[in-house]
mmCIF file of C-alpha atoms in Angstrom:
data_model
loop_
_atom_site.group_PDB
_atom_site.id
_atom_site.type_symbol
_atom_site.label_atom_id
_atom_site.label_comp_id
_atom_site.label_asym_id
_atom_site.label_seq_id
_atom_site.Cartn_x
_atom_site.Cartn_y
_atom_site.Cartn_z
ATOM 1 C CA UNK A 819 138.335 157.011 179.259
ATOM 2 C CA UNK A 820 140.781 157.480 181.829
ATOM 3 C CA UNK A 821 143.230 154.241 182.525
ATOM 4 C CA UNK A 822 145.621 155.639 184.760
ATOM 5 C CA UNK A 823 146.436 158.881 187.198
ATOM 6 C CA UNK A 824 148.988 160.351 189.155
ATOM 7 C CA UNK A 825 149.164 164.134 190.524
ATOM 8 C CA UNK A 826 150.637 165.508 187.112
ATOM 9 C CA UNK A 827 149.908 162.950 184.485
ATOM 10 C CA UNK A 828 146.705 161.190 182.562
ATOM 11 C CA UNK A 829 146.929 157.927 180.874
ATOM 12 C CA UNK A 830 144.028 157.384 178.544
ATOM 13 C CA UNK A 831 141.967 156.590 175.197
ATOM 14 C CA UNK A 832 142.204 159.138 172.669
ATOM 15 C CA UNK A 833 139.891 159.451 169.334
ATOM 16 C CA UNK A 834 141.727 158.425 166.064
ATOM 17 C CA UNK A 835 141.572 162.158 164.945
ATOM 18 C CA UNK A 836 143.434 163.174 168.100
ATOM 19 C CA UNK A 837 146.047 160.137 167.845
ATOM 20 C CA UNK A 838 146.348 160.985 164.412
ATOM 21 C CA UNK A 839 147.568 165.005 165.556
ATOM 22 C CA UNK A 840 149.306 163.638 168.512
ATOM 23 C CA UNK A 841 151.117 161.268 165.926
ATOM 24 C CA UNK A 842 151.893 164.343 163.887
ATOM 25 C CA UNK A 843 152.636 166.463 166.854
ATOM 26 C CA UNK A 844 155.471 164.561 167.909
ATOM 27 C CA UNK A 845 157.393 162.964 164.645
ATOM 28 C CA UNK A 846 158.065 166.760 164.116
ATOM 29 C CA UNK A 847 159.265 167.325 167.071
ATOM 30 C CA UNK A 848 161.616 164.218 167.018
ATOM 31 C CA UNK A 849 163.145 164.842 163.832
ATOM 32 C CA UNK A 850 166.091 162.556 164.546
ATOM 33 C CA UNK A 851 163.635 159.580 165.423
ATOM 34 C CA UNK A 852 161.407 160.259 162.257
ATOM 35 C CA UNK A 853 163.256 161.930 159.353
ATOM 36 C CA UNK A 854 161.182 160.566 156.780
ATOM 37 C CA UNK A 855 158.026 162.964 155.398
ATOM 38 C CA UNK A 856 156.568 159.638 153.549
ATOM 39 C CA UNK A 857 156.663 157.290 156.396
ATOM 40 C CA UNK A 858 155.212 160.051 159.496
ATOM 41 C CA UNK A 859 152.464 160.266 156.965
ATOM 42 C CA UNK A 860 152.433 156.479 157.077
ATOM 43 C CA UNK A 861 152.318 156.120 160.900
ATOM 44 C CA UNK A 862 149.909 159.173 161.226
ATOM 45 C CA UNK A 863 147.247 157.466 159.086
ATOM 46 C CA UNK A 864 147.969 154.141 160.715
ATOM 47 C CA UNK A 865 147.373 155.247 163.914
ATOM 48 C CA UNK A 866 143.766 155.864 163.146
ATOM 49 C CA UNK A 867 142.886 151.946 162.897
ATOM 50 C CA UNK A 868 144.504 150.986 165.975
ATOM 51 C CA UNK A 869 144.000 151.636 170.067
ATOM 52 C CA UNK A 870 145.130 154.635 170.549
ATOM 53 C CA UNK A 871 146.511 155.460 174.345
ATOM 54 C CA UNK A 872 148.327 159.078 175.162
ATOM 55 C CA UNK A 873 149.675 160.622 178.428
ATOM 56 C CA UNK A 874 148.445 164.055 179.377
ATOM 57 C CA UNK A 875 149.830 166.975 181.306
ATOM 58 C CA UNK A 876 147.016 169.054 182.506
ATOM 59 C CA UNK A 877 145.252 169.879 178.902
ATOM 60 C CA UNK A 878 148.294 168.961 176.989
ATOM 61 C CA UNK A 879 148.463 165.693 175.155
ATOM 62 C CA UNK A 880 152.482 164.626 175.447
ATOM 63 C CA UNK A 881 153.036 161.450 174.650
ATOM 64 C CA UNK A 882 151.031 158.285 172.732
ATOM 65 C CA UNK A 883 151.067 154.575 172.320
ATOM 66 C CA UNK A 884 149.272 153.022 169.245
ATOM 67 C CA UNK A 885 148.937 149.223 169.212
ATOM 68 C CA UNK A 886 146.974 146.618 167.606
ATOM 69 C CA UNK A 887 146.182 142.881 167.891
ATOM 70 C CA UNK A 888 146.877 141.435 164.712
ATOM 71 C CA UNK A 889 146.948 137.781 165.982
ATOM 72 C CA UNK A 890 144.829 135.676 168.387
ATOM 73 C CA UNK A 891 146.797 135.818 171.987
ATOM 74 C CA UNK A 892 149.506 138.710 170.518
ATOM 75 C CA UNK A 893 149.418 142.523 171.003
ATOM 76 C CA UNK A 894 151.478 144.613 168.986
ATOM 77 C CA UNK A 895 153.179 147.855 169.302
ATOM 78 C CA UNK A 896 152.462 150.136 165.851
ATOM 79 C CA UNK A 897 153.817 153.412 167.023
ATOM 80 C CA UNK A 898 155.385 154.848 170.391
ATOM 81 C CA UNK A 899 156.724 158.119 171.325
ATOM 82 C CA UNK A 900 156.535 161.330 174.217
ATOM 83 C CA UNK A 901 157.533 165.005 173.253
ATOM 84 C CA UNK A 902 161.014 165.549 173.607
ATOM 85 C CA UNK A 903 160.414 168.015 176.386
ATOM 86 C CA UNK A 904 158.673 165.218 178.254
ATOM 87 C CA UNK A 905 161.330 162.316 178.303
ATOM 88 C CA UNK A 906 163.045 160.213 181.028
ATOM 89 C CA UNK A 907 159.767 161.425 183.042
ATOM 90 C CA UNK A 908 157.994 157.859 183.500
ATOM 91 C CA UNK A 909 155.954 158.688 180.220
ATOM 92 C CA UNK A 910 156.509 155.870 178.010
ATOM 93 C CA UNK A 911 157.063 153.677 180.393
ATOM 94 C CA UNK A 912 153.273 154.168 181.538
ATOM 95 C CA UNK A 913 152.168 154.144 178.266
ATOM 96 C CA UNK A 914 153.761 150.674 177.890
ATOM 97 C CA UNK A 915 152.396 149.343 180.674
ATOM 98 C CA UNK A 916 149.285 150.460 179.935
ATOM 99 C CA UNK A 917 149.261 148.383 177.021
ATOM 100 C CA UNK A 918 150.301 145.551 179.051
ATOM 101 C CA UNK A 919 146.923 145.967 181.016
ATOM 102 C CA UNK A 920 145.395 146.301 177.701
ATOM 103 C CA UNK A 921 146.688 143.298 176.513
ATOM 104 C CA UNK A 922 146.291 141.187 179.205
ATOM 105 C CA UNK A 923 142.198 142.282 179.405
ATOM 106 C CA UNK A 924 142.374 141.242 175.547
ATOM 107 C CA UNK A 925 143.369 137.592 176.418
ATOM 108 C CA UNK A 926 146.999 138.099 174.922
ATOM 109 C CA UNK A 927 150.236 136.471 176.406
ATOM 110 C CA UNK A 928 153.012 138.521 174.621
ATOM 111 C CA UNK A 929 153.262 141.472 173.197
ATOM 112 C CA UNK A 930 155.875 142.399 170.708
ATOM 113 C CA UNK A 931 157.387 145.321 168.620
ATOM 114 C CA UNK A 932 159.530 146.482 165.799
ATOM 115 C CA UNK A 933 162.843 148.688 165.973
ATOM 116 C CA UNK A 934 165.841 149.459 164.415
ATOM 117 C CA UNK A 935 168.057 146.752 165.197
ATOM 118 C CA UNK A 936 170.890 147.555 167.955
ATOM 119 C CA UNK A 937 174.053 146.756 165.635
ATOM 120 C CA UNK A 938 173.142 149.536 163.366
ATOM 121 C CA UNK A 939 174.791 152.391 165.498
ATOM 122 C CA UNK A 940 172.397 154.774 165.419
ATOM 123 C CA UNK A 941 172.259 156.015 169.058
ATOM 124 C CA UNK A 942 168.736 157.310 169.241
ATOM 125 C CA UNK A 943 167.222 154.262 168.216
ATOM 126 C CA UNK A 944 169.326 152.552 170.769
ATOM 127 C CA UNK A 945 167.849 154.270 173.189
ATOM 128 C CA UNK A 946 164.676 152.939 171.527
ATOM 129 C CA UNK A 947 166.012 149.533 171.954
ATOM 130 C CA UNK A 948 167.462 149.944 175.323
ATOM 131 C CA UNK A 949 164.166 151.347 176.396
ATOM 132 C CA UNK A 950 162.053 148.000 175.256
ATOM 133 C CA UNK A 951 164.490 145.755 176.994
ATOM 134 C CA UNK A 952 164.358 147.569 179.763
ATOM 135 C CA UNK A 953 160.443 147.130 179.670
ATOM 136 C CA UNK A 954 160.919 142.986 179.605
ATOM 137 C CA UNK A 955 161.419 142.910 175.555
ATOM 138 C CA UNK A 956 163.676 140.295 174.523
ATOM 139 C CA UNK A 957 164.758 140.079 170.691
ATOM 140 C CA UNK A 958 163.402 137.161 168.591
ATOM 141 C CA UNK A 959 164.811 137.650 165.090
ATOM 142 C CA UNK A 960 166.713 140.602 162.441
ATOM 143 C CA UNK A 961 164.619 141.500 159.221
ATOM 144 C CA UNK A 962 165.286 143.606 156.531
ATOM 145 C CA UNK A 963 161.908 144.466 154.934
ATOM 146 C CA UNK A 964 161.546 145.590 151.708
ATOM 147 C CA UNK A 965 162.379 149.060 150.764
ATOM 148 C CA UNK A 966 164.753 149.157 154.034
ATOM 149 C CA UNK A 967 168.572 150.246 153.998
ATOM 150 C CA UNK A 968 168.372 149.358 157.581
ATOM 151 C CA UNK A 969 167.949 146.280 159.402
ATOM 152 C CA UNK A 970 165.442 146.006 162.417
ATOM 153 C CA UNK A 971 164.797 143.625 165.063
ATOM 154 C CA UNK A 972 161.671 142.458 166.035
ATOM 155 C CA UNK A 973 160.965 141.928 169.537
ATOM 156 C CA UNK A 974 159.036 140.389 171.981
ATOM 157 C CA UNK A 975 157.531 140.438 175.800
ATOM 158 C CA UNK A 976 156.019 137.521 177.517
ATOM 159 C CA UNK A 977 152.656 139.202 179.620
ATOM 160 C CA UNK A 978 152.427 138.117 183.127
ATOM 161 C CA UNK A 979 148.636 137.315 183.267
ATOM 162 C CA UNK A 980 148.504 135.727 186.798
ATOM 163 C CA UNK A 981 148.301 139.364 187.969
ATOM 164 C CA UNK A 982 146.564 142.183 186.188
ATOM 165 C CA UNK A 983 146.303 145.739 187.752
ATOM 166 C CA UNK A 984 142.550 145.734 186.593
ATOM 167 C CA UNK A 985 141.818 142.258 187.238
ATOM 168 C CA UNK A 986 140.452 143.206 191.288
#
């Protein structure tokens, strides 16, 4: 189902098989982002259990959002990325908001997410983190899960339900 369209791109529901390729699609082509076989194969399973949204130029799938709500009145962010070729094009951020929307149909007031955590240095994923506080993400708390050498930070959006997009 399409959610969203402009002149060039497509923002809508994809099957778990295709969010599942998509997922694949992109980890290897964002090797600095995901450098780690065991967890890709993680997210790419994962993805198949959650809502599943991906941007499309013309017949090419280039970008995805995977997100879940694992709590009553909370959405949360599993797994976002675009193509490399694609970025600092409006992608994710449509994706995100498109979750928003999501969310905010769902009855949810925040939604939240995951990342490395800013103080570790690691410039892409501070792009990562610059990117969700630029979408209204504010951090909540640091936590080093088990298994980690690196600490993340888990974040969180307050949704602005007075005015949804779909709501007319």
């Amino acid at each position: 189902m399409v959610i969203f369209m402009t002149d060039e791109i497509t923002i809508e529901n994809i099957t778990p098989a295709i969010a599942e390729e998509l997922c694949r699609k992109i980890t290897a082509d964002l090797p600095e982002y995901f450098g780690f076989p065991e967890v890709n194969e993680h997210y790419a399973i994962g993805v198949r259990s959650r809502i599943n949204v991906a941007a499309k130029i013309k017949a090419n799938y280039v970008g995805l959002i995977s997100f879940e709500y694992q709590y009553p009145g909370n959405a949360n962010i599993y797994w976002m990325a675009v193509l490399r070729s694609f970025q600092q094009k409006s992608i994710g951020k449509m994706l995100a908001e498109a979750a928003f929307e999501h969310a905010k149909l769902k009855g949810a007031n925040t939604i939240t997410v995951e990342t490395l955590a800013p103080f570790e240095s690691d410039e892409n994923y501070l792009k990562t983190y610059k990117f969700y506080e630029y979408m209204g993400f504010a951090p909540l708390f640091n936590l080093k899960p088990d298994g980690y050498e690196w600490n993340m930070v888990y974040m969180s959006k307050v949704l602005d339900t007075s005015r949804s997009k779909t709501a007319n």
